[in-house]
């Protein structure tokens, strides 16, 4: 059994409100697992948390090089937090490349834990460094903890049946154990996880548990640290049951839930693409929810199969990222013309073209709203945080089925892979929007393009006797849906489709202004900038500035009431991870207001301090 | 009940005027398809016709069934989604040489390899009709069109070889003007479990008139084609006096008595492929009929078997379990 000595009890224990740790190593070092296990344990201890995994596009870039560095940042806190933190307080560097890439981010006076077992001259050379960063002054101003993890793991696993190479692969759990000790965390949850993960390979479970325990014990025995730290559970989170969730998990769950609330089953037609693939993976594991998952031959077949399934009475879903969005354009246009429900999830990444597959960006906004041939309006909404992806997915399904329209749900790499606590919804408080299929010829005859009060046409499942009809991408005559080349009819139908989508506005709320209802500055955001904006506004308000914020979940159509809100502020700032796409949209929709665009397109989320600086510089003027 | 009422050909005609050019081979195909489908005992509301873009793709509008006229080349993907969403439906797909083999070649390949239970009619007229006469991926080398004024240098696809290469479980060829043969071929396709591809030589009177006359014209047809039928001797000719013998990878013309018997279900698709390649040899009769017919696992059945197995094992998923799972904690 696992033995952890409750050592270090005699060391002074220091309370912190929140801590940011970054685990950094080679792509093959298992840093993502280490980070997510630390997160998992923090969640179970009741901390509020936010994570930021950051890894290269290559599965295994050459070992030891800077491009091969993979990092996982986790912030855990006893108070509400909105972001994974600007700067780590603790950096774990498994090799010189990891140190070189990450040290510039470490907070002044921060702790850097270095695996000296990986700092031979050739390791330093592989990292492309001219001198040893441990001795060349790079680490001045930081607290340096040196530990030969390679050797420690070797000793801890002496007599293990594993090969020396496999033994070294337990290094990440040794490191995790060490961090558990430092932050006074129990090992149990990770032990359970390891046993489950390696249930078919008990020798691997045992070795990793040994390494984990050895790391934990080492914290004390080897007198590496002067202190242990504690971060208490967060008590300001709203009451409820929580679990830790990533954005792609939340989106997947939201799609299944949304379908259920509509009385439908999900059909996902998708094609693997970073960073969206895990939505297809997750939905493929929900077969017992009746989900039919189809890994298509390409992005086009993916959306087309989903439209076929929607035509047949499923909730068709397709998930992708930027390059795939481009390929799906014609399919989306057909869905607009067929007026069938469909949810398209675009997990945005750096672009154009292949761009930065594993990095985040929010530059597909205008593509989502306008990026199709002709007048092809589609409602667009965007998730703000990992757990918000759940609500947005449910909302996307609602709009799709109530308005018989494709809907685009935007997420991004930062939300997709990032995690936070998710307050689990109470089932009976969820919205319900059951679909009513047309099952027989209505009075006055069946008209495939007749419309209800939301301008939605009837949904008929093939297989329904008496309602056989043909539809397609050619322009349809109003009501009958027959092919029509009539100019007046075309003009009518173009306007009808636009009016239908604009009508979605009637069922979406005006977003609240957080802060004062009027003031000097309103910060308007959409998507994953939510957390940084919330933090920055909190900080600047605490300093007495008259700053408020507003988050847009619905990007198209835009909610009602914005014009009046904008009028109450002297200036409006729009931070975006693109070159000002929302700003451009708002300028054209609300021309009487002035919008200040603040853009950053580095494949990285905004840091809170960048936004506070910007806010302050605007207010100084 | 509608389920048991026998259909007539007329029941399957929609109220839309058929708008192909007068004399187009498509009329005959529509007529034969309506004829055989009426006799299948399947109610029309259980039938779905799916198409892409092109002259042939107008087909669904003329069928009084459910129909989806989709986008260029993608019909196999729509058909796959439809069949997966409701395996009870009888799904037919109509495509052409441009739609199915050029822009949609990828999708056609994949629906065939997956063996989705969809019947595919590929109208081959060796030309782009709807866009007014450009060469297609089945046009012969040297064909002069508006986009190949000096003659095409584009090596053509052989649709049957293509389908065989994709691992198709049913591959056949027929001719628009050969009603009896076409109906028999469509019936065989309808009876097949899995995806069935039928290449139909279809005359485009406007842009490629008579392209198949050398083999398909009624006066030469018997001498210039050989009808491959499983279990039947490979005999051809007006007098049915000649036959084919397969010797290794070669096929030779021999007296009818020594003709080999055709088998469409050999473990390897090799013999069918060899037959499909006779097209290139002007001294050989052009094979039509049934190249290949084998049983194989059907994609839509496999997908639903997994869904059902998951439900049997874990129980039908409940909303609550979707949320309240894994490691949770309470905040009060
Ligand atoms: S262009 Fe050719 S294929 Fe098209 S309808 Fe006319 S004859 Fe038929």
JSON list of C-alpha atoms in Angstrom, two decimals, chain A residues 40 43-44 46-47 234-235 237-244 253 256-257 260-261 267 285-298 300-301 303-309 311-312 314 330-331 334 338 390 421-422 424-427 430 432 460-474 482-483 485, chain B residues 2-3 14-16 19 43-50 53 58 60-72 74 76-86 89 103 106-108 110-111 113-114 299 303-304 306-308 310-312 314-332:
[
{"chain": "A", "resi": 40, "resn": "UNK", "atom": "CA", "xyz": [-7.82, 17.05, -10.53]},
{"chain": "A", "resi": 43, "resn": "UNK", "atom": "CA", "xyz": [-10.61, 20.39, -7.77]},
{"chain": "A", "resi": 44, "resn": "UNK", "atom": "CA", "xyz": [-11.38, 17.65, -5.25]},
{"chain": "A", "resi": 46, "resn": "UNK", "atom": "CA", "xyz": [-12.50, 22.50, -3.44]},
{"chain": "A", "resi": 47, "resn": "UNK", "atom": "CA", "xyz": [-10.15, 25.08, -4.91]},
{"chain": "A", "resi": 234, "resn": "UNK", "atom": "CA", "xyz": [-12.71, 28.23, -2.17]},
{"chain": "A", "resi": 235, "resn": "UNK", "atom": "CA", "xyz": [-15.78, 29.15, -0.20]},
{"chain": "A", "resi": 237, "resn": "UNK", "atom": "CA", "xyz": [-18.11, 29.65, -5.23]},
{"chain": "A", "resi": 238, "resn": "UNK", "atom": "CA", "xyz": [-21.91, 29.35, -5.47]},
{"chain": "A", "resi": 239, "resn": "UNK", "atom": "CA", "xyz": [-23.22, 26.31, -3.63]},
{"chain": "A", "resi": 240, "resn": "UNK", "atom": "CA", "xyz": [-23.70, 23.16, -5.65]},
{"chain": "A", "resi": 241, "resn": "UNK", "atom": "CA", "xyz": [-22.06, 20.03, -6.94]},
{"chain": "A", "resi": 242, "resn": "UNK", "atom": "CA", "xyz": [-18.97, 20.62, -9.02]},
{"chain": "A", "resi": 243, "resn": "UNK", "atom": "CA", "xyz": [-16.70, 18.74, -11.29]},
{"chain": "A", "resi": 244, "resn": "UNK", "atom": "CA", "xyz": [-13.65, 19.79, -13.20]},
{"chain": "A", "resi": 253, "resn": "UNK", "atom": "CA", "xyz": [-21.96, 17.15, -22.90]},
{"chain": "A", "resi": 256, "resn": "UNK", "atom": "CA", "xyz": [-25.99, 15.61, -25.94]},
{"chain": "A", "resi": 257, "resn": "UNK", "atom": "CA", "xyz": [-27.97, 17.44, -23.26]},
{"chain": "A", "resi": 260, "resn": "UNK", "atom": "CA", "xyz": [-32.13, 15.44, -25.13]},
{"chain": "A", "resi": 261, "resn": "UNK", "atom": "CA", "xyz": [-33.91, 18.67, -24.17]},
{"chain": "A", "resi": 267, "resn": "UNK", "atom": "CA", "xyz": [-25.53, 12.55, -34.96]},
{"chain": "A", "resi": 285, "resn": "UNK", "atom": "CA", "xyz": [-18.06, 7.37, -26.23]},
{"chain": "A", "resi": 286, "resn": "UNK", "atom": "CA", "xyz": [-21.68, 8.48, -25.66]},
{"chain": "A", "resi": 287, "resn": "UNK", "atom": "CA", "xyz": [-23.20, 5.70, -27.75]},
{"chain": "A", "resi": 288, "resn": "UNK", "atom": "CA", "xyz": [-25.42, 4.70, -24.84]},
{"chain": "A", "resi": 289, "resn": "UNK", "atom": "CA", "xyz": [-27.03, 8.12, -25.18]},
{"chain": "A", "resi": 290, "resn": "UNK", "atom": "CA", "xyz": [-28.01, 7.06, -28.68]},
{"chain": "A", "resi": 291, "resn": "UNK", "atom": "CA", "xyz": [-25.29, 9.21, -30.21]},
{"chain": "A", "resi": 292, "resn": "UNK", "atom": "CA", "xyz": [-24.34, 8.12, -33.70]},
{"chain": "A", "resi": 293, "resn": "UNK", "atom": "CA", "xyz": [-20.79, 9.21, -34.39]},
{"chain": "A", "resi": 294, "resn": "UNK", "atom": "CA", "xyz": [-19.33, 9.14, -37.87]},
{"chain": "A", "resi": 295, "resn": "UNK", "atom": "CA", "xyz": [-15.70, 9.87, -38.61]},
{"chain": "A", "resi": 296, "resn": "UNK", "atom": "CA", "xyz": [-16.05, 11.05, -42.16]},
{"chain": "A", "resi": 297, "resn": "UNK", "atom": "CA", "xyz": [-13.46, 10.97, -44.94]},
{"chain": "A", "resi": 298, "resn": "UNK", "atom": "CA", "xyz": [-13.06, 14.74, -44.84]},
{"chain": "A", "resi": 300, "resn": "UNK", "atom": "CA", "xyz": [-16.94, 18.28, -46.28]},
{"chain": "A", "resi": 301, "resn": "UNK", "atom": "CA", "xyz": [-18.34, 14.78, -45.88]},
{"chain": "A", "resi": 303, "resn": "UNK", "atom": "CA", "xyz": [-20.90, 18.38, -42.47]},
{"chain": "A", "resi": 304, "resn": "UNK", "atom": "CA", "xyz": [-22.81, 16.79, -45.34]},
{"chain": "A", "resi": 305, "resn": "UNK", "atom": "CA", "xyz": [-23.44, 13.60, -43.37]},
{"chain": "A", "resi": 306, "resn": "UNK", "atom": "CA", "xyz": [-24.63, 15.71, -40.44]},
{"chain": "A", "resi": 307, "resn": "UNK", "atom": "CA", "xyz": [-27.03, 17.58, -42.72]},
{"chain": "A", "resi": 308, "resn": "UNK", "atom": "CA", "xyz": [-28.26, 14.22, -44.05]},
{"chain": "A", "resi": 309, "resn": "UNK", "atom": "CA", "xyz": [-28.89, 13.11, -40.48]},
{"chain": "A", "resi": 311, "resn": "UNK", "atom": "CA", "xyz": [-32.84, 15.86, -42.73]},
{"chain": "A", "resi": 312, "resn": "UNK", "atom": "CA", "xyz": [-33.72, 12.45, -41.31]},
{"chain": "A", "resi": 314, "resn": "UNK", "atom": "CA", "xyz": [-31.44, 13.66, -35.80]},
{"chain": "A", "resi": 330, "resn": "UNK", "atom": "CA", "xyz": [-20.72, 25.16, -49.10]},
{"chain": "A", "resi": 331, "resn": "UNK", "atom": "CA", "xyz": [-22.39, 22.66, -46.80]},
{"chain": "A", "resi": 334, "resn": "UNK", "atom": "CA", "xyz": [-27.00, 24.25, -48.24]},
{"chain": "A", "resi": 338, "resn": "UNK", "atom": "CA", "xyz": [-32.68, 23.61, -46.73]},
{"chain": "A", "resi": 390, "resn": "UNK", "atom": "CA", "xyz": [-21.93, 23.58, -21.92]},
{"chain": "A", "resi": 421, "resn": "UNK", "atom": "CA", "xyz": [-14.81, 23.79, -11.99]},
{"chain": "A", "resi": 422, "resn": "UNK", "atom": "CA", "xyz": [-18.24, 23.32, -13.48]},
{"chain": "A", "resi": 424, "resn": "UNK", "atom": "CA", "xyz": [-23.44, 20.84, -12.37]},
{"chain": "A", "resi": 425, "resn": "UNK", "atom": "CA", "xyz": [-26.82, 21.91, -13.66]},
{"chain": "A", "resi": 426, "resn": "UNK", "atom": "CA", "xyz": [-30.01, 20.99, -11.86]},
{"chain": "A", "resi": 427, "resn": "UNK", "atom": "CA", "xyz": [-31.89, 18.85, -14.32]},
{"chain": "A", "resi": 430, "resn": "UNK", "atom": "CA", "xyz": [-32.72, 23.24, -17.70]},
{"chain": "A", "resi": 432, "resn": "UNK", "atom": "CA", "xyz": [-36.82, 22.47, -22.61]},
{"chain": "A", "resi": 460, "resn": "UNK", "atom": "CA", "xyz": [-40.61, 16.27, -41.57]},
{"chain": "A", "resi": 461, "resn": "UNK", "atom": "CA", "xyz": [-38.83, 12.97, -41.20]},
{"chain": "A", "resi": 462, "resn": "UNK", "atom": "CA", "xyz": [-38.48, 10.83, -44.32]},
{"chain": "A", "resi": 463, "resn": "UNK", "atom": "CA", "xyz": [-40.53, 7.76, -43.60]},
{"chain": "A", "resi": 464, "resn": "UNK", "atom": "CA", "xyz": [-43.62, 9.83, -42.79]},
{"chain": "A", "resi": 465, "resn": "UNK", "atom": "CA", "xyz": [-46.48, 8.69, -45.07]},
{"chain": "A", "resi": 466, "resn": "UNK", "atom": "CA", "xyz": [-48.11, 11.33, -47.20]},
{"chain": "A", "resi": 467, "resn": "UNK", "atom": "CA", "xyz": [-45.45, 14.02, -46.76]},
{"chain": "A", "resi": 468, "resn": "UNK", "atom": "CA", "xyz": [-43.03, 12.93, -49.47]},
{"chain": "A", "resi": 469, "resn": "UNK", "atom": "CA", "xyz": [-41.28, 15.99, -50.82]},
{"chain": "A", "resi": 470, "resn": "UNK", "atom": "CA", "xyz": [-38.08, 17.04, -52.53]},
{"chain": "A", "resi": 471, "resn": "UNK", "atom": "CA", "xyz": [-35.77, 19.78, -51.40]},
{"chain": "A", "resi": 472, "resn": "UNK", "atom": "CA", "xyz": [-32.36, 20.95, -52.46]},
{"chain": "A", "resi": 473, "resn": "UNK", "atom": "CA", "xyz": [-29.96, 23.79, -52.86]},
{"chain": "A", "resi": 474, "resn": "UNK", "atom": "CA", "xyz": [-31.78, 25.43, -55.77]},
{"chain": "A", "resi": 482, "resn": "UNK", "atom": "CA", "xyz": [-40.56, 23.87, -55.58]},
{"chain": "A", "resi": 483, "resn": "UNK", "atom": "CA", "xyz": [-37.62, 25.02, -57.67]},
{"chain": "A", "resi": 485, "resn": "UNK", "atom": "CA", "xyz": [-36.15, 31.03, -60.68]},
{"chain": "B", "resi": 2, "resn": "UNK", "atom": "CA", "xyz": [-50.05, 2.24, -47.15]},
{"chain": "B", "resi": 3, "resn": "UNK", "atom": "CA", "xyz": [-47.38, -0.30, -46.25]},
{"chain": "B", "resi": 14, "resn": "UNK", "atom": "CA", "xyz": [-43.78, 13.49, -58.98]},
{"chain": "B", "resi": 15, "resn": "UNK", "atom": "CA", "xyz": [-45.86, 16.47, -60.10]},
{"chain": "B", "resi": 16, "resn": "UNK", "atom": "CA", "xyz": [-42.80, 18.22, -61.51]},
{"chain": "B", "resi": 19, "resn": "UNK", "atom": "CA", "xyz": [-36.75, 19.00, -67.82]},
{"chain": "B", "resi": 43, "resn": "UNK", "atom": "CA", "xyz": [-43.88, 2.12, -49.62]},
{"chain": "B", "resi": 44, "resn": "UNK", "atom": "CA", "xyz": [-42.82, 5.33, -51.30]},
{"chain": "B", "resi": 45, "resn": "UNK", "atom": "CA", "xyz": [-42.52, 7.25, -48.05]},
{"chain": "B", "resi": 46, "resn": "UNK", "atom": "CA", "xyz": [-39.71, 4.90, -47.08]},
{"chain": "B", "resi": 47, "resn": "UNK", "atom": "CA", "xyz": [-37.67, 5.75, -50.15]},
{"chain": "B", "resi": 48, "resn": "UNK", "atom": "CA", "xyz": [-35.17, 8.60, -50.33]},
{"chain": "B", "resi": 49, "resn": "UNK", "atom": "CA", "xyz": [-33.42, 9.72, -53.47]},
{"chain": "B", "resi": 50, "resn": "UNK", "atom": "CA", "xyz": [-30.25, 11.72, -52.97]},
{"chain": "B", "resi": 53, "resn": "UNK", "atom": "CA", "xyz": [-25.22, 18.40, -59.02]},
{"chain": "B", "resi": 58, "resn": "UNK", "atom": "CA", "xyz": [-32.29, 16.42, -61.06]},
{"chain": "B", "resi": 60, "resn": "UNK", "atom": "CA", "xyz": [-34.94, 13.16, -57.17]},
{"chain": "B", "resi": 61, "resn": "UNK", "atom": "CA", "xyz": [-37.28, 15.97, -58.22]},
{"chain": "B", "resi": 62, "resn": "UNK", "atom": "CA", "xyz": [-39.06, 13.58, -60.53]},
{"chain": "B", "resi": 63, "resn": "UNK", "atom": "CA", "xyz": [-39.58, 10.84, -57.98]},
{"chain": "B", "resi": 64, "resn": "UNK", "atom": "CA", "xyz": [-42.62, 11.06, -55.75]},
{"chain": "B", "resi": 65, "resn": "UNK", "atom": "CA", "xyz": [-40.57, 9.88, -52.79]},
{"chain": "B", "resi": 66, "resn": "UNK", "atom": "CA", "xyz": [-38.46, 11.79, -50.29]},
{"chain": "B", "resi": 67, "resn": "UNK", "atom": "CA", "xyz": [-35.64, 13.51, -52.09]},
{"chain": "B", "resi": 68, "resn": "UNK", "atom": "CA", "xyz": [-32.57, 15.58, -51.36]},
{"chain": "B", "resi": 69, "resn": "UNK", "atom": "CA", "xyz": [-30.83, 17.43, -54.16]},
{"chain": "B", "resi": 70, "resn": "UNK", "atom": "CA", "xyz": [-27.58, 18.30, -52.44]},
{"chain": "B", "resi": 71, "resn": "UNK", "atom": "CA", "xyz": [-24.32, 19.89, -53.52]},
{"chain": "B", "resi": 72, "resn": "UNK", "atom": "CA", "xyz": [-21.78, 18.95, -56.12]},
{"chain": "B", "resi": 74, "resn": "UNK", "atom": "CA", "xyz": [-21.24, 15.18, -51.91]},
{"chain": "B", "resi": 76, "resn": "UNK", "atom": "CA", "xyz": [-22.59, 9.94, -50.83]},
{"chain": "B", "resi": 77, "resn": "UNK", "atom": "CA", "xyz": [-21.96, 11.85, -47.60]},
{"chain": "B", "resi": 78, "resn": "UNK", "atom": "CA", "xyz": [-25.60, 12.97, -47.35]},
{"chain": "B", "resi": 79, "resn": "UNK", "atom": "CA", "xyz": [-26.77, 9.47, -48.16]},
{"chain": "B", "resi": 80, "resn": "UNK", "atom": "CA", "xyz": [-24.50, 8.04, -45.46]},
{"chain": "B", "resi": 81, "resn": "UNK", "atom": "CA", "xyz": [-25.93, 10.46, -42.91]},
{"chain": "B", "resi": 82, "resn": "UNK", "atom": "CA", "xyz": [-29.48, 9.59, -43.93]},
{"chain": "B", "resi": 83, "resn": "UNK", "atom": "CA", "xyz": [-28.90, 5.85, -43.84]},
{"chain": "B", "resi": 84, "resn": "UNK", "atom": "CA", "xyz": [-27.15, 6.06, -40.46]},
{"chain": "B", "resi": 85, "resn": "UNK", "atom": "CA", "xyz": [-29.94, 8.21, -39.06]},
{"chain": "B", "resi": 86, "resn": "UNK", "atom": "CA", "xyz": [-32.66, 5.84, -40.24]},
{"chain": "B", "resi": 89, "resn": "UNK", "atom": "CA", "xyz": [-35.12, 3.89, -45.28]},
{"chain": "B", "resi": 103, "resn": "UNK", "atom": "CA", "xyz": [-15.50, 16.56, -57.54]},
{"chain": "B", "resi": 106, "resn": "UNK", "atom": "CA", "xyz": [-13.40, 10.88, -52.62]},
{"chain": "B", "resi": 107, "resn": "UNK", "atom": "CA", "xyz": [-16.90, 10.46, -51.24]},
{"chain": "B", "resi": 108, "resn": "UNK", "atom": "CA", "xyz": [-17.82, 7.82, -53.78]},
{"chain": "B", "resi": 110, "resn": "UNK", "atom": "CA", "xyz": [-15.53, 5.98, -49.18]},
{"chain": "B", "resi": 111, "resn": "UNK", "atom": "CA", "xyz": [-19.19, 5.06, -49.38]},
{"chain": "B", "resi": 113, "resn": "UNK", "atom": "CA", "xyz": [-15.40, 0.94, -49.16]},
{"chain": "B", "resi": 114, "resn": "UNK", "atom": "CA", "xyz": [-17.60, 1.33, -46.07]},
{"chain": "B", "resi": 299, "resn": "UNK", "atom": "CA", "xyz": [-21.53, -0.10, -42.28]},
{"chain": "B", "resi": 303, "resn": "UNK", "atom": "CA", "xyz": [-22.66, 1.42, -36.36]},
{"chain": "B", "resi": 304, "resn": "UNK", "atom": "CA", "xyz": [-26.06, 0.66, -34.88]},
{"chain": "B", "resi": 306, "resn": "UNK", "atom": "CA", "xyz": [-22.40, -0.69, -31.40]},
{"chain": "B", "resi": 307, "resn": "UNK", "atom": "CA", "xyz": [-24.98, 1.84, -30.28]},
{"chain": "B", "resi": 308, "resn": "UNK", "atom": "CA", "xyz": [-27.30, -0.98, -29.23]},
{"chain": "B", "resi": 310, "resn": "UNK", "atom": "CA", "xyz": [-23.53, 0.24, -25.56]},
{"chain": "B", "resi": 311, "resn": "UNK", "atom": "CA", "xyz": [-27.12, 0.75, -24.45]},
{"chain": "B", "resi": 312, "resn": "UNK", "atom": "CA", "xyz": [-27.44, -2.92, -23.52]},
{"chain": "B", "resi": 314, "resn": "UNK", "atom": "CA", "xyz": [-24.57, 0.63, -19.79]},
{"chain": "B", "resi": 315, "resn": "UNK", "atom": "CA", "xyz": [-28.32, 1.19, -19.97]},
{"chain": "B", "resi": 316, "resn": "UNK", "atom": "CA", "xyz": [-29.83, 4.05, -21.95]},
{"chain": "B", "resi": 317, "resn": "UNK", "atom": "CA", "xyz": [-27.97, 7.18, -20.87]},
{"chain": "B", "resi": 318, "resn": "UNK", "atom": "CA", "xyz": [-29.76, 9.53, -18.52]},
{"chain": "B", "resi": 319, "resn": "UNK", "atom": "CA", "xyz": [-29.25, 13.27, -18.47]},
{"chain": "B", "resi": 320, "resn": "UNK", "atom": "CA", "xyz": [-28.34, 13.18, -14.81]},
{"chain": "B", "resi": 321, "resn": "UNK", "atom": "CA", "xyz": [-25.57, 10.65, -15.35]},
{"chain": "B", "resi": 322, "resn": "UNK", "atom": "CA", "xyz": [-24.18, 12.75, -18.15]},
{"chain": "B", "resi": 323, "resn": "UNK", "atom": "CA", "xyz": [-23.48, 15.54, -15.65]},
{"chain": "B", "resi": 324, "resn": "UNK", "atom": "CA", "xyz": [-23.09, 13.80, -12.31]},
{"chain": "B", "resi": 325, "resn": "UNK", "atom": "CA", "xyz": [-20.19, 11.52, -13.05]},
{"chain": "B", "resi": 326, "resn": "UNK", "atom": "CA", "xyz": [-16.48, 11.26, -12.34]},
{"chain": "B", "resi": 327, "resn": "UNK", "atom": "CA", "xyz": [-14.94, 13.10, -9.43]},
{"chain": "B", "resi": 328, "resn": "UNK", "atom": "CA", "xyz": [-17.30, 15.64, -7.93]},
{"chain": "B", "resi": 329, "resn": "UNK", "atom": "CA", "xyz": [-17.30, 17.82, -4.86]},
{"chain": "B", "resi": 330, "resn": "UNK", "atom": "CA", "xyz": [-19.85, 19.84, -2.99]},
{"chain": "B", "resi": 331, "resn": "UNK", "atom": "CA", "xyz": [-19.74, 23.52, -2.16]},
{"chain": "B", "resi": 332, "resn": "UNK", "atom": "CA", "xyz": [-22.30, 24.55, 0.40]}
]
